Amino acid sequence: MEKKIQLEKIYEILEIEIENEKLAKQWNWKKILVRLITYPLSLFLLAMCFFAAIPQGKYLLALGILTIVGFYMYSDLKIILEKKKNYR
């Protein structure tokens, strides 16, 4: 956000006019389809960790899967919420 503000100030100082900026759409068909596949897959992997990997003592595998799924879910939801905040 800070970079965007600095860029706007530079444009203002140099008297450069910008056309309407297009924000990347967060809900196009491709992204919706990807989310319809990845969210259930992530939930399935989480369930497999808790019901299969951890009881069998495969803690390293479970930790790896939980890390990857957690990072994906956190980053995707963060992107969605930031885009939603910027549209207001």
Short mmCIF file of C-alpha atoms in Angstrom, two decimals:
data_model
loop_
_atom_site.label_atom_id
_atom_site.label_comp_id
_atom_site.label_asym_id
_atom_site.label_seq_id
_atom_site.Cartn_x
_atom_site.Cartn_y
_atom_site.Cartn_z
CA MET A 1 0.00 0.00 0.00
CA GLU A 2 2.87 2.35 0.83
CA LYS A 3 4.45 1.78 -2.58
CA LYS A 4 1.17 2.68 -4.26
CA ILE A 5 0.98 5.95 -2.30
CA GLN A 6 4.58 6.79 -3.21
CA LEU A 7 3.91 6.01 -6.86
CA GLU A 8 0.85 8.27 -6.85
CA LYS A 9 2.93 11.11 -5.35
CA ILE A 10 5.61 10.65 -8.01
CA TYR A 11 2.96 10.78 -10.74
CA GLU A 12 1.54 13.91 -9.16
CA ILE A 13 4.95 15.61 -8.98
CA LEU A 14 5.78 14.71 -12.59
CA GLU A 15 2.25 15.66 -13.67
CA ILE A 16 1.61 12.28 -15.25
CA GLU A 17 -2.02 11.42 -15.77
CA ILE A 18 -3.11 7.84 -15.29
CA GLU A 19 -6.22 6.28 -16.70
CA ASN A 20 -8.53 4.41 -14.36
CA GLU A 21 -6.53 1.72 -12.65
CA LYS A 22 -7.86 -1.78 -12.97
CA LEU A 23 -7.61 -3.85 -9.84
CA ALA A 24 -7.07 -7.53 -10.46
CA LYS A 25 -10.35 -9.35 -10.17
CA GLN A 26 -10.24 -11.81 -7.33
CA TRP A 27 -13.38 -13.68 -8.33
CA ASN A 28 -13.04 -14.60 -11.99
CA TRP A 29 -14.02 -18.08 -13.22
CA LYS A 30 -10.50 -19.45 -13.23
CA LYS A 31 -9.82 -18.46 -9.63
CA ILE A 32 -13.22 -19.71 -8.48
CA LEU A 33 -12.56 -23.08 -10.12
CA VAL A 34 -9.12 -23.30 -8.52
CA ARG A 35 -10.58 -22.50 -5.12
CA LEU A 36 -13.38 -25.04 -5.58
CA ILE A 37 -10.68 -27.67 -6.05
CA THR A 38 -8.00 -26.55 -3.59
CA TYR A 39 -10.14 -25.80 -0.53
CA PRO A 40 -11.78 -29.26 -0.39
CA LEU A 41 -8.40 -30.84 -1.13
CA SER A 42 -6.86 -28.86 1.73
CA LEU A 43 -9.63 -29.93 4.10
CA PHE A 44 -9.18 -33.56 2.99
CA LEU A 45 -5.43 -33.36 3.64
CA LEU A 46 -6.05 -31.87 7.08
CA ALA A 47 -8.46 -34.68 7.92
CA MET A 48 -5.97 -37.27 6.69
CA CYS A 49 -3.30 -35.77 8.94
CA PHE A 50 -5.47 -35.96 12.03
CA PHE A 51 -7.08 -39.33 11.33
CA ALA A 52 -4.30 -41.25 9.57
CA ALA A 53 -0.82 -39.75 9.84
CA ILE A 54 -0.74 -38.64 13.47
CA PRO A 55 -2.24 -41.84 14.96
CA GLN A 56 0.30 -43.91 13.00
CA GLY A 57 3.17 -41.85 14.38
CA LYS A 58 4.08 -40.10 11.12
CA TYR A 59 4.52 -36.74 12.79
CA LEU A 60 7.02 -35.32 10.29
CA LEU A 61 4.69 -36.04 7.36
CA ALA A 62 1.74 -34.53 9.24
CA LEU A 63 3.76 -31.45 10.15
CA GLY A 64 4.80 -30.95 6.53
CA ILE A 65 1.26 -31.28 5.23
CA LEU A 66 -0.13 -29.00 7.94
CA THR A 67 2.53 -26.39 7.15
CA ILE A 68 1.84 -26.41 3.41
CA VAL A 69 -1.95 -26.37 3.78
CA GLY A 70 -1.82 -23.72 6.49
CA PHE A 71 0.43 -21.48 4.42
CA TYR A 72 -1.83 -21.82 1.37
CA MET A 73 -5.05 -21.14 3.27
CA TYR A 74 -3.57 -18.20 5.19
CA SER A 75 -2.05 -16.53 2.14
CA ASP A 76 -5.14 -16.98 -0.04
CA LEU A 77 -7.53 -15.67 2.61
CA LYS A 78 -5.19 -12.76 3.32
CA ILE A 79 -5.17 -11.83 -0.38
CA ILE A 80 -8.98 -12.03 -0.56
CA LEU A 81 -9.47 -9.89 2.54
CA GLU A 82 -6.92 -7.27 1.42
CA LYS A 83 -8.58 -6.97 -1.99
CA LYS A 84 -11.96 -6.64 -0.29
CA LYS A 85 -10.59 -3.88 1.97
CA ASN A 86 -9.10 -2.00 -1.02
CA TYR A 87 -12.41 -2.01 -2.92
CA ARG A 88 -14.19 -0.06 -0.19
#
